[in-house]
PDB file of C-alpha atoms in Angstrom:
ATOM      1  CA  MET A 271    -188.108-160.146-142.440  1.00 52.00           C
ATOM      2  CA  THR A 272    -188.408-158.565-138.818  1.00 58.00           C
ATOM      3  CA  GLU A 273    -190.729-155.730-138.174  1.00 63.00           C
ATOM      4  CA  ASN A 274    -189.129-152.397-137.092  1.00 69.00           C
ATOM      5  CA  LYS A 275    -189.069-151.654-133.336  1.00 70.00           C
ATOM      6  CA  THR A 276    -189.866-148.110-133.753  1.00 76.00           C
ATOM      7  CA  GLN A 277    -193.522-147.807-134.914  1.00 83.00           C
ATOM      8  CA  VAL A 278    -196.389-145.398-134.681  1.00 86.00           C
ATOM      9  CA  THR A 279    -197.911-145.769-131.347  1.00 90.00           C
ATOM     10  CA  GLY A 280    -201.102-143.508-131.179  1.00 90.00           C
ATOM     11  CA  ALA A 281    -199.815-141.943-127.963  1.00 95.00           C
ATOM     12  CA  SER A 282    -200.268-138.262-127.454  1.00 97.00           C
ATOM     13  CA  ALA A 283    -196.987-136.290-128.392  1.00 97.00           C
ATOM     14  CA  ASP A 284    -198.187-133.300-126.455  1.00 97.00           C
ATOM     15  CA  GLU A 285    -198.614-135.540-123.241  1.00 97.00           C
ATOM     16  CA  PHE A 286    -195.174-136.943-123.789  1.00 97.00           C
ATOM     17  CA  VAL A 287    -193.423-133.802-124.251  1.00 97.00           C
ATOM     18  CA  ALA A 288    -195.434-132.142-121.269  1.00 97.00           C
ATOM     19  CA  GLY A 289    -194.238-135.175-119.114  1.00 96.00           C
ATOM     20  CA  VAL A 290    -190.686-134.666-119.726  1.00 96.00           C
ATOM     21  CA  GLU A 291    -188.944-134.221-116.182  1.00 94.00           C
ATOM     22  CA  HIS A 292    -186.153-131.961-117.117  1.00 93.00           C
ATOM     23  CA  PRO A 293    -187.665-128.420-117.357  1.00 95.00           C
ATOM     24  CA  VAL A 294    -185.063-127.156-120.097  1.00 95.00           C
ATOM     25  CA  ARG A 295    -185.740-130.264-122.112  1.00 96.00           C
ATOM     26  CA  ARG A 296    -189.769-129.832-121.719  1.00 97.00           C
ATOM     27  CA  GLN A 297    -189.619-126.300-122.669  1.00 97.00           C
ATOM     28  CA  ASP A 298    -187.256-126.949-125.657  1.00 98.00           C
ATOM     29  CA  GLY A 299    -189.478-129.957-126.436  1.00 97.00           C
ATOM     30  CA  LEU A 300    -192.524-127.813-126.583  1.00 97.00           C
ATOM     31  CA  ARG A 301    -190.972-125.110-128.822  1.00 98.00           C
ATOM     32  CA  LEU A 302    -189.955-127.816-131.187  1.00 98.00           C
ATOM     33  CA  LEU A 303    -193.429-129.188-131.280  1.00 97.00           C
ATOM     34  CA  ASP A 304    -194.656-125.847-132.446  1.00 97.00           C
ATOM     35  CA  LEU A 305    -191.879-125.313-134.716  1.00 98.00           C
ATOM     36  CA  MET A 306    -192.123-128.511-136.388  1.00 98.00           C
ATOM     37  CA  VAL A 307    -195.936-128.424-136.857  1.00 98.00           C
ATOM     38  CA  GLU A 308    -195.625-125.050-138.570  1.00 98.00           C
ATOM     39  CA  LEU A 309    -192.649-125.880-140.688  1.00 97.00           C
ATOM     40  CA  THR A 310    -193.934-129.360-141.906  1.00 96.00           C
ATOM     41  CA  GLY A 311    -197.691-128.638-141.820  1.00 96.00           C
ATOM     42  CA  GLN A 312    -197.975-132.191-140.148  1.00 96.00           C
ATOM     43  CA  GLU A 313    -199.414-133.122-136.877  1.00 96.00           C
ATOM     44  CA  PRO A 314    -196.912-134.810-134.561  1.00 98.00           C
ATOM     45  CA  GLU A 315    -196.961-138.828-133.945  1.00 97.00           C
ATOM     46  CA  MET A 316    -195.339-140.782-131.334  1.00 97.00           C
ATOM     47  CA  TRP A 317    -192.981-143.258-132.639  1.00 95.00           C
ATOM     48  CA  GLY A 318    -192.181-145.719-130.178  1.00 93.00           C
ATOM     49  CA  PRO A 319    -192.215-144.263-126.536  1.00 95.00           C
ATOM     50  CA  THR A 320    -189.879-141.326-126.997  1.00 95.00           C
ATOM     51  CA  ILE A 321    -189.648-140.003-130.550  1.00 96.00           C
ATOM     52  CA  VAL A 322    -191.950-137.283-131.953  1.00 98.00           C
ATOM     53  CA  GLY A 323    -192.220-137.566-135.626  1.00 97.00           C
ATOM     54  CA  PHE A 324    -193.669-135.539-138.569  1.00 96.00           C
ATOM     55  CA  GLY A 325    -194.585-137.044-141.782  1.00 93.00           C
ATOM     56  CA  ARG A 326    -194.066-140.561-142.600  1.00 88.00           C
ATOM     57  CA  VAL A 327    -191.481-141.846-145.406  1.00 86.00           C
ATOM     58  CA  HIS A 328    -191.221-145.342-146.655  1.00 82.00           C
ATOM     59  CA  TYR A 329    -187.734-146.622-147.231  1.00 78.00           C
ATOM     60  CA  LYS A 330    -186.497-149.878-149.057  1.00 77.00           C
ATOM     61  CA  TYR A 331    -182.835-150.973-148.835  1.00 76.00           C
ATOM     62  CA  ALA A 332    -181.123-153.073-151.426  1.00 82.00           C
ATOM     63  CA  THR A 333    -181.013-155.688-148.822  1.00 85.00           C
ATOM     64  CA  GLY A 334    -184.983-155.955-149.237  1.00 81.00           C
ATOM     65  CA  ARG A 335    -185.405-154.595-145.620  1.00 80.00           C
ATOM     66  CA  GLU A 336    -188.103-151.869-145.828  1.00 81.00           C
ATOM     67  CA  GLY A 337    -190.048-149.898-143.426  1.00 82.00           C
ATOM     68  CA  ASP A 338    -191.643-146.510-142.358  1.00 86.00           C
ATOM     69  CA  MET A 339    -189.996-143.628-140.371  1.00 88.00           C
ATOM     70  CA  PRO A 340    -190.731-140.202-139.706  1.00 93.00           C
ATOM     71  CA  ALA A 341    -189.555-137.539-142.218  1.00 94.00           C
ATOM     72  CA  VAL A 342    -188.199-135.493-139.437  1.00 96.00           C
ATOM     73  CA  GLY A 343    -188.668-135.607-135.596  1.00 97.00           C
ATOM     74  CA  PHE A 344    -186.885-135.207-132.206  1.00 98.00           C
ATOM     75  CA  SER A 345    -186.619-136.741-128.839  1.00 97.00           C
ATOM     76  CA  PRO A 346    -185.910-134.850-125.626  1.00 96.00           C
ATOM     77  CA  ARG A 347    -183.528-137.223-124.235  1.00 94.00           C
ATOM     78  CA  LYS A 348    -181.793-136.975-120.814  1.00 90.00           C
ATOM     79  CA  ALA A 349    -178.334-135.915-122.238  1.00 90.00           C
ATOM     80  CA  SER A 350    -179.445-133.736-125.133  1.00 94.00           C
ATOM     81  CA  LEU A 351    -182.205-133.159-127.917  1.00 97.00           C
ATOM     82  CA  SER A 352    -181.837-135.537-130.347  1.00 97.00           C
ATOM     83  CA  LEU A 353    -183.355-134.535-133.779  1.00 98.00           C
ATOM     84  CA  TYR A 354    -183.919-136.821-136.722  1.00 96.00           C
ATOM     85  CA  GLY A 355    -183.952-136.234-140.554  1.00 94.00           C
ATOM     86  CA  LEU A 356    -182.140-132.812-140.388  1.00 96.00           C
ATOM     87  CA  THR A 357    -178.527-133.900-141.592  1.00 95.00           C
ATOM     88  CA  ASP A 358    -179.468-136.022-144.819  1.00 89.00           C
ATOM     89  CA  ALA A 359    -179.998-133.498-147.599  1.00 91.00           C
ATOM     90  CA  PRO A 360    -176.710-132.409-149.140  1.00 91.00           C
ATOM     91  CA  GLU A 361    -177.452-128.775-148.414  1.00 93.00           C
ATOM     92  CA  SER A 362    -177.577-129.375-144.737  1.00 95.00           C
ATOM     93  CA  ALA A 363    -173.731-129.323-144.211  1.00 94.00           C
ATOM     94  CA  GLU A 364    -173.644-125.414-145.076  1.00 96.00           C
ATOM     95  CA  LEU A 365    -176.556-124.919-142.416  1.00 97.00           C
ATOM     96  CA  LEU A 366    -174.951-126.897-139.803  1.00 97.00           C
ATOM     97  CA  ALA A 367    -171.847-124.748-140.041  1.00 97.00           C
ATOM     98  CA  ARG A 368    -173.821-121.855-139.157  1.00 97.00           C
ATOM     99  CA  LEU A 369    -176.161-123.431-136.558  1.00 98.00           C
ATOM    100  CA  GLY A 370    -174.289-123.098-133.455  1.00 97.00           C
ATOM    101  CA  LYS A 371    -173.223-125.463-130.636  1.00 98.00           C
ATOM    102  CA  HIS A 372    -174.264-129.137-131.694  1.00 98.00           C
ATOM    103  CA  LYS A 373    -172.801-132.519-132.477  1.00 97.00           C
ATOM    104  CA  THR A 374    -173.813-134.995-135.292  1.00 96.00           C
ATOM    105  CA  GLY A 375    -173.695-138.808-135.438  1.00 92.00           C
ATOM    106  CA  ALA A 376    -175.607-141.734-136.942  1.00 84.00           C
ATOM    107  CA  GLY A 377    -177.932-139.631-138.856  1.00 84.00           C
ATOM    108  CA  CYS A 378    -178.744-137.560-135.755  1.00 94.00           C
ATOM    109  CA  LEU A 379    -178.113-133.796-134.742  1.00 98.00           C
ATOM    110  CA  TYR A 380    -177.455-133.345-130.998  1.00 97.00           C
ATOM    111  CA  ILE A 381    -178.287-130.151-129.220  1.00 98.00           C
ATOM    112  CA  ASN A 382    -177.693-129.438-125.626  1.00 97.00           C
ATOM    113  CA  LYS A 383    -180.540-126.588-125.460  1.00 97.00           C
ATOM    114  CA  LEU A 384    -182.059-124.629-128.175  1.00 98.00           C
ATOM    115  CA  ALA A 385    -180.639-121.460-126.605  1.00 98.00           C
ATOM    116  CA  ASP A 386    -177.267-122.742-128.009  1.00 98.00           C
ATOM    117  CA  VAL A 387    -178.234-122.645-131.517  1.00 98.00           C
ATOM    118  CA  GLU A 388    -179.622-120.221-134.036  1.00 98.00           C
ATOM    119  CA  GLU A 389    -183.184-120.600-134.444  1.00 97.00           C
ATOM    120  CA  ALA A 390    -183.549-119.489-137.899  1.00 98.00           C
ATOM    121  CA  VAL A 391    -180.924-121.850-138.944  1.00 98.00           C
ATOM    122  CA  LEU A 392    -182.587-124.710-137.234  1.00 98.00           C
ATOM    123  CA  ALA A 393    -185.957-123.696-139.002  1.00 98.00           C
ATOM    124  CA  GLU A 394    -184.194-124.002-142.256  1.00 97.00           C
ATOM    125  CA  LEU A 395    -182.722-127.379-141.358  1.00 98.00           C
ATOM    126  CA  ILE A 396    -186.277-128.464-140.545  1.00 97.00           C
ATOM    127  CA  ARG A 397    -187.744-127.119-143.769  1.00 97.00           C
ATOM    128  CA  LEU A 398    -184.954-128.613-145.852  1.00 96.00           C
ATOM    129  CA  GLY A 399    -184.943-132.085-143.941  1.00 95.00           C
ATOM    130  CA  TYR A 400    -188.854-132.481-144.259  1.00 95.00           C
ATOM    131  CA  ARG A 401    -188.618-131.513-147.821  1.00 93.00           C
ATOM    132  CA  TYR A 402    -185.866-133.951-148.582  1.00 92.00           C
ATOM    133  CA  GLY A 403    -186.953-136.703-146.546  1.00 87.00           C
ATOM    134  CA  SER A 404    -190.671-136.379-148.099  1.00 84.00           C
ATOM    135  CA  THR A 405    -189.478-136.349-151.760  1.00 81.00           C
ATOM    136  CA  VAL A 406    -186.141-138.332-151.934  1.00 66.00           C
ATOM    137  CA  ILE A 407    -186.528-142.268-152.253  1.00 51.00           C
ATOM    138  CA  HIS A 408    -184.655-143.615-149.174  1.00 51.00           C
ATOM    139  CA  GLN A 409    -182.401-146.411-150.445  1.00 42.00           C
ATOM    140  CA  ALA A 410    -179.023-147.714-149.056  1.00 38.00           C
TER     141      ALA A 410
END
C-alpha cells in the first residue's frame, strides 16, 4: 500500500498564507484562516506544500486504502481559492445554491475571490463540512 502524497508537514500555515504572491488571494487566505479557526475550533496545519487544513479525518476505502486528510481546508491557488470538505454533506447542495459565484468539481469548491460569495453562507458550509467530515465515517 502506497503512502498518501499529501501529509501534514509541520510548516507554518500563517507564513504560507502571508507569502502568497497574489494580493487578493493572500487577503482572502488570511480571512479564511481566521474564519476556519473560529468555526472549527482547530488550529491550521499545512498538508503538503499548499493545503491549509483544519481537523483530521481518517478514511478507509473498501479497497483497503486508508489514510488521513483534513476535515476542511483551503488552498489559495493562482486560478482560484480551492476549498476542501465543504461539498460532501447532503445539506450542502442547498447552501451552494445560495453561496454566490462559484464552481464545484472533484470534491472541491472553487471561488475566484471571497467578495464573490455570501460570507454567512460560506461560514455555514464550513461549519457543516467540518461537522460532517469529523463525524461521518469516510468510506467509498
